[in-house]
Short mmCIF file of C-alpha atoms in Angstrom, two decimals:
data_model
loop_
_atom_site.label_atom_id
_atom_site.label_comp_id
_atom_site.label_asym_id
_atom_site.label_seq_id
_atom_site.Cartn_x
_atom_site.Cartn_y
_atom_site.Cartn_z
CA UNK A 54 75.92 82.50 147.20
CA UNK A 55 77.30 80.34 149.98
CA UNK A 56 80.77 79.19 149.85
CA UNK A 57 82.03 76.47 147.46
CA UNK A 58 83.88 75.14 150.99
CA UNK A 59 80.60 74.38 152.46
CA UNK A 60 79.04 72.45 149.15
CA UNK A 61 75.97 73.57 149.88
CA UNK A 62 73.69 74.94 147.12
CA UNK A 63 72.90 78.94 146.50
CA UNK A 64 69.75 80.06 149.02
CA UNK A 65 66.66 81.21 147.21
CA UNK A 66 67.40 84.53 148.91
CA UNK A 67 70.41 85.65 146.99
CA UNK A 68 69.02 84.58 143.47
CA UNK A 69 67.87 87.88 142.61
CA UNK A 70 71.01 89.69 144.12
CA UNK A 71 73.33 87.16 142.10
CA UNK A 72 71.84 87.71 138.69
CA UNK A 73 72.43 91.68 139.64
CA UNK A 74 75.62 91.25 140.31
CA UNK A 75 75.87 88.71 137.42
CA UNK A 76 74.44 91.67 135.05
CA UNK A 77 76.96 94.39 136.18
CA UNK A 78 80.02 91.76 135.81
CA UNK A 79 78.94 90.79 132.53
CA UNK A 80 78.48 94.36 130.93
CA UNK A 81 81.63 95.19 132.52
CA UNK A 82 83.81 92.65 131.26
CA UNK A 83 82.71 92.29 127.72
CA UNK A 84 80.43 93.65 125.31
CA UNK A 85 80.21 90.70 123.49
CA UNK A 86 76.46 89.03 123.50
CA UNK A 87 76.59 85.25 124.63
CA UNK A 88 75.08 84.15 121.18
CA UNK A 89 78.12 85.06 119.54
CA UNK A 90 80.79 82.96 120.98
CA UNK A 91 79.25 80.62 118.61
CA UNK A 92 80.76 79.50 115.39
CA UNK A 93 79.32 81.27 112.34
CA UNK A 94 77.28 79.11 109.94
CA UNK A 95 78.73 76.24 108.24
CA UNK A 96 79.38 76.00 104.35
CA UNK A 97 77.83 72.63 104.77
CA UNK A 98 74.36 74.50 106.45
CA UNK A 99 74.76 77.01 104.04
CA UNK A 100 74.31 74.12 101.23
CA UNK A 101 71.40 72.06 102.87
CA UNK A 102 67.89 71.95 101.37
CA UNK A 103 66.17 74.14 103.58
CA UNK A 104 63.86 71.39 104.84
CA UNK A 105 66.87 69.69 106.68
CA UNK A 106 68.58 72.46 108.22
CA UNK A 107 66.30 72.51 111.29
CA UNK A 108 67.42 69.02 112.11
CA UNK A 109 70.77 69.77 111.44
CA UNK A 110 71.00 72.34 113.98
CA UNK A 111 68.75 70.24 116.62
CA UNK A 112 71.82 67.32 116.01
CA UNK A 113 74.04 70.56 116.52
CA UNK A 114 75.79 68.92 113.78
CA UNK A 115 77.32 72.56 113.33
CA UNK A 116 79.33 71.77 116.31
CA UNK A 117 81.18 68.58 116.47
CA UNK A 118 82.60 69.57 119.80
CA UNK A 119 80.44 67.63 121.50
CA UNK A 120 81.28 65.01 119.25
CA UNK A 121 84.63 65.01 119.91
CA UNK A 122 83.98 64.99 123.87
CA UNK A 123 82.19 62.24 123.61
CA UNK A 124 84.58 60.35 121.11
CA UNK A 125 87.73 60.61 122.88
CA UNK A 126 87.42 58.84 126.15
CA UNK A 127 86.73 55.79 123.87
CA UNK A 128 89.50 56.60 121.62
CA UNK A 129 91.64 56.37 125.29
CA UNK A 130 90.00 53.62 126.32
CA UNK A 131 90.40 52.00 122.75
CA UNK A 132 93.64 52.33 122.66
CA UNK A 133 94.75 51.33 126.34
CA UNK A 134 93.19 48.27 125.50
CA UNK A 135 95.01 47.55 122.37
CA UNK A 136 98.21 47.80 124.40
CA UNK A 137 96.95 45.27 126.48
CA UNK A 138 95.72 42.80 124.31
CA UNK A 139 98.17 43.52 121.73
CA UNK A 140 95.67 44.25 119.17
CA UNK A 141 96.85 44.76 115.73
CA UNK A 142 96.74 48.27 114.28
CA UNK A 143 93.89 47.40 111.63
CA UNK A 144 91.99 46.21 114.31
CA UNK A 145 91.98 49.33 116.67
CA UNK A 146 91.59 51.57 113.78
CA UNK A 147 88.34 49.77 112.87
CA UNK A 148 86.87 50.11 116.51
CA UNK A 149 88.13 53.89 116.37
CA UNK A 150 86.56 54.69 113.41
CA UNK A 151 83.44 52.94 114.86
CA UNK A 152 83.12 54.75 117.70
CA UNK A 153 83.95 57.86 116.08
CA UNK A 154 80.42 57.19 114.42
CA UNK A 155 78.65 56.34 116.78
CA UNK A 156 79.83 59.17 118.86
CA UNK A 157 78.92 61.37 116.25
CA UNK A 158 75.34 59.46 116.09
CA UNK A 159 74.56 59.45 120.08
CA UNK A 160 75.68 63.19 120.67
CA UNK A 161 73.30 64.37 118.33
CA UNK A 162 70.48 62.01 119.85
CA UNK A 163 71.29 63.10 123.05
CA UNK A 164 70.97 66.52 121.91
CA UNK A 165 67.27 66.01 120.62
CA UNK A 166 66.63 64.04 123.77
CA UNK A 167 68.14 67.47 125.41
CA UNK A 168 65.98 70.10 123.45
CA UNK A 169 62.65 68.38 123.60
CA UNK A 170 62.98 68.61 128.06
CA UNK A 171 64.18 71.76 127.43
CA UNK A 172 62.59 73.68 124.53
CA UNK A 173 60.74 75.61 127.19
CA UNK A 174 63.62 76.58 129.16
CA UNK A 175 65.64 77.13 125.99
CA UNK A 176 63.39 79.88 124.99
CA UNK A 177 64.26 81.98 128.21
CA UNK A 178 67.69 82.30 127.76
CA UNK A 179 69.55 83.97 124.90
CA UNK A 180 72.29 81.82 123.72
CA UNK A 181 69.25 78.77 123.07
CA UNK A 182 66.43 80.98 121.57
CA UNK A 183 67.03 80.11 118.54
CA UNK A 184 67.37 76.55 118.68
CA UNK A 185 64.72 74.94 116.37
CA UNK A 186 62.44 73.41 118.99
CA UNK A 187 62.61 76.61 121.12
CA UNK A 188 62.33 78.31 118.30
CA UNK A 189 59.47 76.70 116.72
CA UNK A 190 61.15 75.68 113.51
CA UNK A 191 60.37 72.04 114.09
CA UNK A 192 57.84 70.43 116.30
CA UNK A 193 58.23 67.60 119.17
CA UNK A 194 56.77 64.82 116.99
CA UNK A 195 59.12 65.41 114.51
CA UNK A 196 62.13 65.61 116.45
CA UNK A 197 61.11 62.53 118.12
CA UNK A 198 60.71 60.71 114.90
CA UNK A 199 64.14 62.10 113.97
CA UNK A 200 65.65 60.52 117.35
CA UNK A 201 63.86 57.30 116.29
CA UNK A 202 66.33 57.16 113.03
CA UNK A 203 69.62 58.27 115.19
CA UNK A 204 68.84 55.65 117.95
CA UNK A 205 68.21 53.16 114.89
CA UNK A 206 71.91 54.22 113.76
CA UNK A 207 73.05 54.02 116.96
CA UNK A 208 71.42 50.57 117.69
CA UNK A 209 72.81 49.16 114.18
CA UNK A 210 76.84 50.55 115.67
CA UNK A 211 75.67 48.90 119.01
CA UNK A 212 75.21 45.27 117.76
CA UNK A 213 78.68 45.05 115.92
CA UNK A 214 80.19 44.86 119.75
CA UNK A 215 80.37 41.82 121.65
CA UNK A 216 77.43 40.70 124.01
CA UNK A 217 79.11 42.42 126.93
CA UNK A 218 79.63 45.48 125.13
CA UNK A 219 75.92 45.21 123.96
CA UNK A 220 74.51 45.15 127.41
CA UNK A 221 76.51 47.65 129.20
CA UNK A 222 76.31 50.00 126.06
CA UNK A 223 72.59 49.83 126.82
CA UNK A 224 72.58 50.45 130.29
CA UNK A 225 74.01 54.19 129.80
CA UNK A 226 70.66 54.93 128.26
CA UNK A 227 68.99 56.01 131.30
CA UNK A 228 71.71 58.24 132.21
CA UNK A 229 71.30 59.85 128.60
CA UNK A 230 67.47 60.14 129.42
CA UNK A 231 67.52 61.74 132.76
CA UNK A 232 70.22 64.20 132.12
CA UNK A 233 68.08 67.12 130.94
CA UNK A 234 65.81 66.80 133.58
CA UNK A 235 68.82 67.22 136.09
CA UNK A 236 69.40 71.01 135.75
CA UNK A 237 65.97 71.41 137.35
CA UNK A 238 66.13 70.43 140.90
CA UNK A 239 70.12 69.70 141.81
CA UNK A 240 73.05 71.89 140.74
CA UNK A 241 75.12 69.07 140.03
CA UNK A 242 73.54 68.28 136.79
CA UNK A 243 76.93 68.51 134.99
CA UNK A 244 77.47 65.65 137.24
CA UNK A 245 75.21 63.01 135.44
CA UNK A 246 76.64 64.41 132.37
CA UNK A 247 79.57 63.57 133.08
CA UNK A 248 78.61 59.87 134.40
CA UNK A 249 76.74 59.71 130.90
CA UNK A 250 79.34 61.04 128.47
CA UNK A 251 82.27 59.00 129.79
CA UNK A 252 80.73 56.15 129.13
CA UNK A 253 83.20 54.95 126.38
CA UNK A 254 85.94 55.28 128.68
CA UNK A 255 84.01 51.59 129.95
CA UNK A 256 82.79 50.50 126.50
CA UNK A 257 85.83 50.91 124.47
CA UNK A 258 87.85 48.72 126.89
CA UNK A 259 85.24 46.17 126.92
CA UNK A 260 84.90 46.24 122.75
CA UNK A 261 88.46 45.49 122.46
CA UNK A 262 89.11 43.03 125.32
CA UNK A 263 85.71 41.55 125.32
CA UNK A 264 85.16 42.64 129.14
CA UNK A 265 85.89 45.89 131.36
CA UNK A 266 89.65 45.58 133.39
CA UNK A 267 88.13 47.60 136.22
CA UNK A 268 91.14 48.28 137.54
CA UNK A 269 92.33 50.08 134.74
CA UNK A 270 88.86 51.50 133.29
CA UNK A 271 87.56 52.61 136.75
CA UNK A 272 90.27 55.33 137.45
CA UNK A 273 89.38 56.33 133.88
CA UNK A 274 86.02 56.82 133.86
CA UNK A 275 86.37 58.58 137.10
CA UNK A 276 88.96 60.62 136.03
CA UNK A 277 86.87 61.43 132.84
CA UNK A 278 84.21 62.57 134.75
CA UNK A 279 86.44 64.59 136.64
CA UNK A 280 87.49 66.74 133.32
CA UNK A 281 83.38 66.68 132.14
CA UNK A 282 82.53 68.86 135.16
CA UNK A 283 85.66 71.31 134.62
CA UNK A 284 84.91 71.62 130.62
CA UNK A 285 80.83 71.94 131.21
CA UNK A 286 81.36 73.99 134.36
CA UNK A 287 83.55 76.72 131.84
CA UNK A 288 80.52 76.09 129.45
CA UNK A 289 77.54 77.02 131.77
CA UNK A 290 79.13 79.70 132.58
CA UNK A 291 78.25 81.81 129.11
CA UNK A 292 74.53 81.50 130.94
CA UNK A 293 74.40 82.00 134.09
CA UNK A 294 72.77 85.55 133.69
CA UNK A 295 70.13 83.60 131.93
CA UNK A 296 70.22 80.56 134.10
CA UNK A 297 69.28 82.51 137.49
CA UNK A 298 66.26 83.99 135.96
CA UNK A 299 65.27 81.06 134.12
CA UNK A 300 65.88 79.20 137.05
CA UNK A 301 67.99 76.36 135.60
CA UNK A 302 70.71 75.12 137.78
CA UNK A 303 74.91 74.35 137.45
CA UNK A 304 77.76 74.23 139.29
CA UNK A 305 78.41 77.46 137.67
CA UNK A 306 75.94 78.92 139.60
CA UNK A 307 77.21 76.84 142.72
CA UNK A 308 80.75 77.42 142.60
CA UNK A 309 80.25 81.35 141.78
CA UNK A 310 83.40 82.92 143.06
CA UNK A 311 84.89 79.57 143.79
CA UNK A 312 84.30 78.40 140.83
CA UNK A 313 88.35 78.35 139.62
CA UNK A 314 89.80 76.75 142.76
CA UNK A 315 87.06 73.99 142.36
CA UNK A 316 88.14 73.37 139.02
CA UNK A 317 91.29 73.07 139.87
CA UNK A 318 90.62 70.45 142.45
CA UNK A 319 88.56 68.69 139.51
CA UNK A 320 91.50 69.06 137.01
CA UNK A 321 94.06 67.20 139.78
CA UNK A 322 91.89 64.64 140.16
CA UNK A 323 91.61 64.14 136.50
CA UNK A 324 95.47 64.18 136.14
CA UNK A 325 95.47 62.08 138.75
CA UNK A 326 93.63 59.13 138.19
CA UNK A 327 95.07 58.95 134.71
CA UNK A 328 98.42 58.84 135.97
CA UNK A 329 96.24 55.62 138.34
CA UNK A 330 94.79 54.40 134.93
CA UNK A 331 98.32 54.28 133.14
CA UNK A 332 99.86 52.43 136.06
CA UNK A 333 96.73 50.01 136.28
CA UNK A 334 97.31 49.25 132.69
CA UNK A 335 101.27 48.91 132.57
CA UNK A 336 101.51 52.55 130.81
CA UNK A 337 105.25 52.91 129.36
CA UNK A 338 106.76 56.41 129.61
CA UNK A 339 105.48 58.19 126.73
CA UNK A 340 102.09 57.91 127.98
CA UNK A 341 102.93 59.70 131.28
CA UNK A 342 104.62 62.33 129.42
CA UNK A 343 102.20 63.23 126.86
CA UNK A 344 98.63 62.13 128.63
CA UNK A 345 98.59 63.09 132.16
CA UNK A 346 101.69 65.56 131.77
CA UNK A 347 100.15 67.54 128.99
CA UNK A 348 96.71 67.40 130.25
CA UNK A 349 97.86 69.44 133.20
CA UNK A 350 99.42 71.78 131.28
CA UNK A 351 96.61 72.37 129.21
CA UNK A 352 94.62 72.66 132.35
CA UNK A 353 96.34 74.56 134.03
CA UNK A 354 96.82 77.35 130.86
CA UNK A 355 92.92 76.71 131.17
CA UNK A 356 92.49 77.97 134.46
CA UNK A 357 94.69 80.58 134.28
CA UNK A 358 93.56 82.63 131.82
CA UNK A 359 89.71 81.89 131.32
CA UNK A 360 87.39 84.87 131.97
CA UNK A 361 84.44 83.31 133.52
CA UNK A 362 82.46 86.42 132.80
CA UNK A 363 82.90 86.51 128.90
CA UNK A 364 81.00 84.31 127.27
CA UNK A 365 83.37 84.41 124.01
CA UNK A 366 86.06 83.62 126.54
CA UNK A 367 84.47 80.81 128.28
CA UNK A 368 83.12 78.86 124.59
CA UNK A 369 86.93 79.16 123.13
CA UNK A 370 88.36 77.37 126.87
CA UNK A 371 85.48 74.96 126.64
CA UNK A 372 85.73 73.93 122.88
CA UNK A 373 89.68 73.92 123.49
CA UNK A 374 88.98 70.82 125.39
CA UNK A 375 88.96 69.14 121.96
CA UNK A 376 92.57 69.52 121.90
CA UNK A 377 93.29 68.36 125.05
CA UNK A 378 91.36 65.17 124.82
CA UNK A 379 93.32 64.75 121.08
CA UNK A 380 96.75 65.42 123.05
CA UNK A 381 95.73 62.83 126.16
CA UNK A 382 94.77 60.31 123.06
CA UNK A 383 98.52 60.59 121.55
CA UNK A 384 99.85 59.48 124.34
CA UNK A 385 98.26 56.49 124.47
CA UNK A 386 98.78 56.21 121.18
CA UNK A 387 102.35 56.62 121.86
CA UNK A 388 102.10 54.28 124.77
CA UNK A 389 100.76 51.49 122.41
CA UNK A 390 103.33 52.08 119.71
CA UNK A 391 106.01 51.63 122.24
CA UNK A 392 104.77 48.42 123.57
CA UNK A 393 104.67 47.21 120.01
CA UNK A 394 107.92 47.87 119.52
CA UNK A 395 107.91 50.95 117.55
CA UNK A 396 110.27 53.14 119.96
CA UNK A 397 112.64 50.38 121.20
CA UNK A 398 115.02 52.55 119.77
CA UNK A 399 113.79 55.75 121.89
CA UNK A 400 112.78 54.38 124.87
#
């Protein structure tokens, strides 16, 4: 593996020595298989007619983290707008709850949009085996009329925005499309995810003030991509046994060794250009305290203690990520309650 200094990507040469090495590291640090850092199955899969539980788990609709990935760079992006337009409370709930939705909605399309490039590859590598279109358990024409219906849902969320919101909520499509097709020939494919999954941190600004303050929505999105490659970076790390041989790419696999003081470069720049964001958008104290101050502590607890080796290890760092975005939302939240005069008495 050449050096994370140099940027450049692993040689050809050292694949097969890395997934040795890979092997060793991985029996010696846990004997824990990959597949079960996931959660166990849900009451609510448990209770589904047997016919939908295939497109359930293509949706991964067992594991809203995703979900919530997606959802809260639009919840920060929501809200940083409400403080500047002095929206009303009702009003910033509604466009929470409606991106909430539609978060929910476009993960799990993106997912099926994920699995049917990859149903192939999924079947190589333990931790995806099992996933219903590597599996078999549904076919490609059914999972594309399934992403018919969420893109319909999607569409229906889509056209409740204003025209601006409309358009550039479109244009993220091709990112969405091109994504899976990534891992094959760059290891940086976890950076068009995170140019695609950010995307909210544009639209929710634009929903609420009817166009994009770039000055205040650029450091965000950029900062957002920023904490995409750390939290994705953790994640592909539970495969990169699997990966090598399979021959899918990450910046796991790039970064190898280097892999934590990259992230930490990633995670400054995150807390970084939120602290640029904030100032951008007139941020009051509370928002510095809570969103850039207690994403670097969660970052750096992140860092710290993640075994990049154990898969169990690397899904609980990667789905804690959940939390952080929820903490980073509070203090916007905070942020807007203070401008509204909420913590006159505090602050």
């Amino acid at each position: 593996m050449i050096r994370f200094a140099g940027l450049a990507r692993p040689h050809k040469s050292c694949h097969t020595s890395l997934l040795l090495k890979l092997r060793v590291k991985s029996r010696l640090s846990s004997t824990t298989p990959a597949n079960a850092a996931q959660p166990k199955e849900s009451v609510i899969l448990r209770n589904l007619p047997t016919k939908w539980r295939p497109y359930f788990l293509l949706s991964r609709a067992d594991k809203p983290i995703g979900s919530f990935l997606l959802f809260w760079p639009c919840a920060w992006s929501i809200t940083l707008a409400s403080s500047a337009t002095q929206t009303t409370p009702t009003e910033m709930l509604k466009y929470i709850a409606l991106f909430g939705t539609g978060s929910l909605i476009m993960r799990g399309a993106g997912c099926v949009i994920n699995d049917l490039w990859d149903r192939k590859l999924d079947a190589a590598v333990e931790r995806t085996k099992t996933r219903p279109l590597a599996a078999g358990d549904l076919t490609p024409t059914q999972a594309v009329g399934f992403l018919g219906l969420q893109l319909s849902a999607g569409l229906g969320i889509l056209t409740q925005l204003n025209v601006y919101s409309i358009l550039l909520g479109a244009s993220s499509l091709s990112l969405v499309s091109i994504y899976p097709f990534m891992k094959r020939i760059t290891y940086w494919p976890q950076a068009v995810l995170g140019l695609a999954f950010n995307w909210g941190a544009l639209l929710g600004y634009s929903a609420i003030a009817g166009s994009c303050a770039w000055q205040t929505v650029l450091p965000l999105y950029t900062g957002a991509f920023c904490w995409t490659i750390v939290y994705d970076t953790i994640y592909a790390h539970q495969d990169k046994t699997d990966d090598v041989y399979a021959g899918i790419k990450s910046t796991a696999l790039l970064f190898g060794e280097q892999t934590k003081p990259a992230l930490t470069l990633f995670s400054g720049g995150f807390v970084g250009l939120m602290s640029v964001a904030g100032y951008a958008a007139d941020a009051t104290l509370p928002f510095y305290l809570l969103a850039p101050g207690g994403a670097a502590v969660h970052l750096a607890w992140q860092l710290r203690t993640v075994n990049l080796d154990n898969p169990t290890d690397c899904w609980a760092k990667f789905v804690s990520n959940s939390k952080l975005g929820g903490f980073i939302w509070l203090g916007t939240l905070a942020d807007y309650l203070h401008r509204m005069g909420f913590f006159a008495v505090f602050f």
